[in-house]
Amino acid sequence: MTHAANRPTQLANDRFVDNRVYSDPEVYDLEVERVFGNSWLFACHESEISNVGDYITTSNVGSPILVTRDHDERLRAYLNVCRHRGCRVVAGESGHASAFRCPYHFWVYSLEGDLVGLSGEEAYEGSGFRKEDHPLVELACQSVHGLVFVHFGENPPALVDWIGADIVGHLSEPLAHGDFVVVQRQTWELPINWKIFAENVRDGYHVPFVHPFFRKASPPGTYHVYDGGHAFQRLGMDPSGVDPDLWGQIRQYPLPGIEEGDGYIANIFPDFNVTLRSNVLSLDSQRIVSGDKVILENRTLGLADDTDEITAIRRLSHRTWFQNPVELEDMPIFRAQQEGVVSPHLRYSVIARGKDATTGSRGDDNRLRHFWHQWRSLMGTEANSIDPTMSGS
Ligand code: FES
Ligand SMILES: [Fe+2]
């Protein structure tokens, strides 16, 4: 028996979410195909694969992925899956290779993905099998300002068009002005649906309650939402809200083109975020394992010629502005929300604050509705649900 009404008739379709979208396997399967099959997905930073043959492995929505740089220094991404019997080819998170050898029967693929080595090749004679028909499956791979994305679809739009000129322009400060490198990479496995995190980073309503330090030290700017489900917001720093010793340290070494105290957060649909805090840049993405498990991944960027002392300051700044708030304050909320939304006895949650507009302020739900607008358009649904009875009035 259900205590709550199936559908909140008093709310417009875009102002509530059917909580089943956080746990229904059918929703997740459709998202893999329609949302993640039609979006550019963040993979890594170019500095992680700066030389020919450097590679990283990752995975997302069920597929192992290999990203490398070929002999022409082009970025290439492949399904990290052998064409023989489907074994994952490359192990380990990163490395350098002249070719990729599958651990099972030792088939070998070039940096260009071609099948170049076939153990016991003569036995295939007369079978119709041809090496040239079995390269690694290539994924579209493009980068902007050093941020590398992959796409599972056949003919994706150009990455810069998909993100949009405004946000690409914002990201150029500071990314177009220096030689950036990953100074720290961290991961956390969380038992949550991927949308819990994607929504949280667009939810300004919780900030004063969950993040007391931000309330004092981080005056928010106006946000803008952009086509495609993306958003951008400037963030300030108020030194009066920060311990003077700490402020004296984290104010140092602003990134090139950035004033002391400047900051922003760019939300790139579906779930990638670039956040600037004056002297440090944080790249936060998810590797989605299943409908109820993600690996949250952080990359902290600094400059290639930073001294150890400067790197230590950037890490301190990252801990202050990102890691402590997210790890200590947001992660318990992610888990708590996931525990609640799976209940079959409460059918919907509310995202009704504020007006629909292209700009707004921290406490409204407009950025959440904007996220869901893009979700609905990719999923082909009228409401934030795949149950047709949830839409209409
Ligand atoms: S599965 Fe890769 S070589 Fe057999
Ligand atoms: Fe938060």
PDB file of N, CA, C and O in Angstrom, residues 21-59:
ATOM      1  N   VAL A  21      13.363   6.724 -10.296  1.00  0.00           N
ATOM      2  CA  VAL A  21      14.478   6.899 -11.242  1.00  0.00           C
ATOM      3  C   VAL A  21      15.838   6.692 -10.585  1.00  0.00           C
ATOM      4  O   VAL A  21      16.849   6.588 -11.272  1.00  0.00           O
ATOM      5  N   TYR A  22      15.877   6.638  -9.247  1.00  0.00           N
ATOM      6  CA  TYR A  22      17.140   6.413  -8.546  1.00  0.00           C
ATOM      7  C   TYR A  22      17.427   4.936  -8.292  1.00  0.00           C
ATOM      8  O   TYR A  22      18.500   4.595  -7.799  1.00  0.00           O
ATOM      9  N   SER A  23      16.444   4.087  -8.562  1.00  0.00           N
ATOM     10  CA  SER A  23      16.704   2.677  -8.241  1.00  0.00           C
ATOM     11  C   SER A  23      16.163   1.673  -9.259  1.00  0.00           C
ATOM     12  O   SER A  23      16.542   0.507  -9.214  1.00  0.00           O
ATOM     13  N   ASP A  24      15.321   2.097 -10.175  1.00  0.00           N
ATOM     14  CA  ASP A  24      14.702   1.166 -11.118  1.00  0.00           C
ATOM     15  C   ASP A  24      15.743   0.713 -12.164  1.00  0.00           C
ATOM     16  O   ASP A  24      16.289   1.548 -12.889  1.00  0.00           O
ATOM     17  N   PRO A  25      16.031  -0.582 -12.256  1.00  0.00           N
ATOM     18  CA  PRO A  25      17.026  -1.053 -13.228  1.00  0.00           C
ATOM     19  C   PRO A  25      16.660  -0.713 -14.669  1.00  0.00           C
ATOM     20  O   PRO A  25      17.546  -0.505 -15.504  1.00  0.00           O
ATOM     21  N   GLU A  26      15.363  -0.651 -14.947  1.00  0.00           N
ATOM     22  CA  GLU A  26      14.946  -0.313 -16.314  1.00  0.00           C
ATOM     23  C   GLU A  26      15.336   1.132 -16.645  1.00  0.00           C
ATOM     24  O   GLU A  26      15.747   1.443 -17.769  1.00  0.00           O
ATOM     25  N   VAL A  27      15.219   2.033 -15.669  1.00  0.00           N
ATOM     26  CA  VAL A  27      15.633   3.429 -15.879  1.00  0.00           C
ATOM     27  C   VAL A  27      17.133   3.470 -16.152  1.00  0.00           C
ATOM     28  O   VAL A  27      17.601   4.122 -17.095  1.00  0.00           O
ATOM     29  N   TYR A  28      17.895   2.753 -15.331  1.00  0.00           N
ATOM     30  CA  TYR A  28      19.355   2.765 -15.505  1.00  0.00           C
ATOM     31  C   TYR A  28      19.740   2.243 -16.893  1.00  0.00           C
ATOM     32  O   TYR A  28      20.570   2.846 -17.587  1.00  0.00           O
ATOM     33  N   ASP A  29      19.126   1.151 -17.314  1.00  0.00           N
ATOM     34  CA  ASP A  29      19.451   0.607 -18.646  1.00  0.00           C
ATOM     35  C   ASP A  29      19.149   1.624 -19.748  1.00  0.00           C
ATOM     36  O   ASP A  29      19.916   1.763 -20.706  1.00  0.00           O
ATOM     37  N   LEU A  30      18.025   2.323 -19.614  1.00  0.00           N
ATOM     38  CA  LEU A  30      17.690   3.347 -20.609  1.00  0.00           C
ATOM     39  C   LEU A  30      18.677   4.509 -20.550  1.00  0.00           C
ATOM     40  O   LEU A  30      19.043   5.082 -21.579  1.00  0.00           O
ATOM     41  N   GLU A  31      19.101   4.871 -19.347  1.00  0.00           N
ATOM     42  CA  GLU A  31      20.081   5.969 -19.212  1.00  0.00           C
ATOM     43  C   GLU A  31      21.406   5.600 -19.879  1.00  0.00           C
ATOM     44  O   GLU A  31      22.041   6.449 -20.523  1.00  0.00           O
ATOM     45  N   VAL A  32      21.826   4.353 -19.706  1.00  0.00           N
ATOM     46  CA  VAL A  32      23.096   3.932 -20.321  1.00  0.00           C
ATOM     47  C   VAL A  32      23.021   4.162 -21.834  1.00  0.00           C
ATOM     48  O   VAL A  32      23.944   4.685 -22.453  1.00  0.00           O
ATOM     49  N   GLU A  33      21.880   3.799 -22.400  1.00  0.00           N
ATOM     50  CA  GLU A  33      21.719   3.934 -23.844  1.00  0.00           C
ATOM     51  C   GLU A  33      21.468   5.388 -24.268  1.00  0.00           C
ATOM     52  O   GLU A  33      22.120   5.905 -25.176  1.00  0.00           O
ATOM     53  N   ARG A  34      20.531   6.043 -23.605  1.00  0.00           N
ATOM     54  CA  ARG A  34      20.057   7.338 -24.113  1.00  0.00           C
ATOM     55  C   ARG A  34      20.799   8.542 -23.539  1.00  0.00           C
ATOM     56  O   ARG A  34      21.007   9.519 -24.257  1.00  0.00           O
ATOM     57  N   VAL A  35      21.155   8.510 -22.267  1.00  0.00           N
ATOM     58  CA  VAL A  35      21.885   9.645 -21.673  1.00  0.00           C
ATOM     59  C   VAL A  35      23.381   9.473 -21.926  1.00  0.00           C
ATOM     60  O   VAL A  35      24.024  10.329 -22.542  1.00  0.00           O
ATOM     61  N   PHE A  36      23.930   8.358 -21.485  1.00  0.00           N
ATOM     62  CA  PHE A  36      25.382   8.180 -21.593  1.00  0.00           C
ATOM     63  C   PHE A  36      25.815   7.788 -23.001  1.00  0.00           C
ATOM     64  O   PHE A  36      26.969   7.975 -23.364  1.00  0.00           O
ATOM     65  N   GLY A  37      24.891   7.264 -23.798  1.00  0.00           N
ATOM     66  CA  GLY A  37      25.220   6.970 -25.187  1.00  0.00           C
ATOM     67  C   GLY A  37      25.178   8.206 -26.072  1.00  0.00           C
ATOM     68  O   GLY A  37      25.598   8.172 -27.226  1.00  0.00           O
ATOM     69  N   ASN A  38      24.692   9.326 -25.514  1.00  0.00           N
ATOM     70  CA  ASN A  38      24.547  10.545 -26.302  1.00  0.00           C
ATOM     71  C   ASN A  38      25.176  11.759 -25.633  1.00  0.00           C
ATOM     72  O   ASN A  38      24.769  12.892 -25.869  1.00  0.00           O
ATOM     73  N   SER A  39      26.149  11.522 -24.776  1.00  0.00           N
ATOM     74  CA  SER A  39      26.826  12.629 -24.082  1.00  0.00           C
ATOM     75  C   SER A  39      28.337  12.420 -24.150  1.00  0.00           C
ATOM     76  O   SER A  39      28.808  11.281 -24.123  1.00  0.00           O
ATOM     77  N   TRP A  40      29.071  13.512 -24.207  1.00  0.00           N
ATOM     78  CA  TRP A  40      30.522  13.421 -24.034  1.00  0.00           C
ATOM     79  C   TRP A  40      30.806  13.182 -22.555  1.00  0.00           C
ATOM     80  O   TRP A  40      30.244  13.873 -21.695  1.00  0.00           O
ATOM     81  N   LEU A  41      31.683  12.231 -22.281  1.00  0.00           N
ATOM     82  CA  LEU A  41      31.965  11.830 -20.901  1.00  0.00           C
ATOM     83  C   LEU A  41      33.428  12.105 -20.578  1.00  0.00           C
ATOM     84  O   LEU A  41      34.327  11.671 -21.317  1.00  0.00           O
ATOM     85  N   PHE A  42      33.667  12.803 -19.490  1.00  0.00           N
ATOM     86  CA  PHE A  42      35.037  13.137 -19.107  1.00  0.00           C
ATOM     87  C   PHE A  42      35.833  11.859 -18.849  1.00  0.00           C
ATOM     88  O   PHE A  42      35.351  10.934 -18.187  1.00  0.00           O
ATOM     89  N   ALA A  43      37.072  11.821 -19.352  1.00  0.00           N
ATOM     90  CA  ALA A  43      37.912  10.625 -19.152  1.00  0.00           C
ATOM     91  C   ALA A  43      39.175  10.922 -18.351  1.00  0.00           C
ATOM     92  O   ALA A  43      39.524  10.180 -17.440  1.00  0.00           O
ATOM     93  N   CYS A  44      39.898  11.996 -18.709  1.00  0.00           N
ATOM     94  CA  CYS A  44      41.162  12.280 -18.018  1.00  0.00           C
ATOM     95  C   CYS A  44      41.673  13.649 -18.439  1.00  0.00           C
ATOM     96  O   CYS A  44      41.041  14.345 -19.226  1.00  0.00           O
ATOM     97  N   HIS A  45      42.823  14.021 -17.893  1.00  0.00           N
ATOM     98  CA  HIS A  45      43.472  15.264 -18.302  1.00  0.00           C
ATOM     99  C   HIS A  45      44.629  14.913 -19.234  1.00  0.00           C
ATOM    100  O   HIS A  45      45.309  13.903 -19.042  1.00  0.00           O
ATOM    101  N   GLU A  46      44.852  15.765 -20.234  1.00  0.00           N
ATOM    102  CA  GLU A  46      45.882  15.457 -21.247  1.00  0.00           C
ATOM    103  C   GLU A  46      47.263  15.217 -20.654  1.00  0.00           C
ATOM    104  O   GLU A  46      48.057  14.464 -21.212  1.00  0.00           O
ATOM    105  N   SER A  47      47.550  15.852 -19.524  1.00  0.00           N
ATOM    106  CA  SER A  47      48.886  15.685 -18.925  1.00  0.00           C
ATOM    107  C   SER A  47      49.124  14.245 -18.486  1.00  0.00           C
ATOM    108  O   SER A  47      50.266  13.831 -18.287  1.00  0.00           O
ATOM    109  N   GLU A  48      48.058  13.472 -18.319  1.00  0.00           N
ATOM    110  CA  GLU A  48      48.220  12.072 -17.916  1.00  0.00           C
ATOM    111  C   GLU A  48      48.665  11.191 -19.078  1.00  0.00           C
ATOM    112  O   GLU A  48      49.081  10.049 -18.859  1.00  0.00           O
ATOM    113  N   ILE A  49      48.500  11.686 -20.286  1.00  0.00           N
ATOM    114  CA  ILE A  49      48.909  10.925 -21.474  1.00  0.00           C
ATOM    115  C   ILE A  49      49.619  11.874 -22.432  1.00  0.00           C
ATOM    116  O   ILE A  49      49.209  12.056 -23.576  1.00  0.00           O
ATOM    117  N   SER A  50      50.725  12.463 -21.951  1.00  0.00           N
ATOM    118  CA  SER A  50      51.347  13.507 -22.767  1.00  0.00           C
ATOM    119  C   SER A  50      52.254  12.952 -23.860  1.00  0.00           C
ATOM    120  O   SER A  50      52.504  13.627 -24.839  1.00  0.00           O
ATOM    121  N   ASN A  51      52.751  11.718 -23.718  1.00  0.00           N
ATOM    122  CA  ASN A  51      53.674  11.177 -24.728  1.00  0.00           C
ATOM    123  C   ASN A  51      53.044  10.033 -25.520  1.00  0.00           C
ATOM    124  O   ASN A  51      52.138   9.353 -25.022  1.00  0.00           O
ATOM    125  N   VAL A  52      53.579   9.818 -26.715  1.00  0.00           N
ATOM    126  CA  VAL A  52      53.148   8.680 -27.538  1.00  0.00           C
ATOM    127  C   VAL A  52      53.251   7.390 -26.714  1.00  0.00           C
ATOM    128  O   VAL A  52      54.285   7.138 -26.103  1.00  0.00           O
ATOM    129  N   GLY A  53      52.172   6.632 -26.654  1.00  0.00           N
ATOM    130  CA  GLY A  53      52.189   5.359 -25.930  1.00  0.00           C
ATOM    131  C   GLY A  53      51.777   5.465 -24.466  1.00  0.00           C
ATOM    132  O   GLY A  53      51.552   4.438 -23.819  1.00  0.00           O
ATOM    133  N   ASP A  54      51.677   6.686 -23.929  1.00  0.00           N
ATOM    134  CA  ASP A  54      51.124   6.816 -22.574  1.00  0.00           C
ATOM    135  C   ASP A  54      49.656   6.416 -22.629  1.00  0.00           C
ATOM    136  O   ASP A  54      48.968   6.678 -23.629  1.00  0.00           O
ATOM    137  N   TYR A  55      49.174   5.799 -21.569  1.00  0.00           N
ATOM    138  CA  TYR A  55      47.752   5.449 -21.570  1.00  0.00           C
ATOM    139  C   TYR A  55      47.182   5.546 -20.166  1.00  0.00           C
ATOM    140  O   TYR A  55      47.910   5.502 -19.169  1.00  0.00           O
ATOM    141  N   ILE A  56      45.878   5.703 -20.104  1.00  0.00           N
ATOM    142  CA  ILE A  56      45.147   5.503 -18.855  1.00  0.00           C
ATOM    143  C   ILE A  56      44.002   4.545 -19.173  1.00  0.00           C
ATOM    144  O   ILE A  56      43.549   4.443 -20.322  1.00  0.00           O
ATOM    145  N   THR A  57      43.581   3.828 -18.152  1.00  0.00           N
ATOM    146  CA  THR A  57      42.356   3.044 -18.307  1.00  0.00           C
ATOM    147  C   THR A  57      41.307   3.618 -17.366  1.00  0.00           C
ATOM    148  O   THR A  57      41.627   4.203 -16.332  1.00  0.00           O
ATOM    149  N   THR A  58      40.067   3.496 -17.778  1.00  0.00           N
ATOM    150  CA  THR A  58      38.981   3.917 -16.932  1.00  0.00           C
ATOM    151  C   THR A  58      37.795   3.003 -17.260  1.00  0.00           C
ATOM    152  O   THR A  58      37.953   1.992 -17.943  1.00  0.00           O
ATOM    153  N   SER A  59      36.649   3.355 -16.755  1.00  0.00           N
ATOM    154  CA  SER A  59      35.465   2.588 -17.132  1.00  0.00           C
ATOM    155  C   SER A  59      34.286   3.495 -16.851  1.00  0.00           C
ATOM    156  O   SER A  59      34.371   4.396 -16.008  1.00  0.00           O
TER     157      SER A  59
END
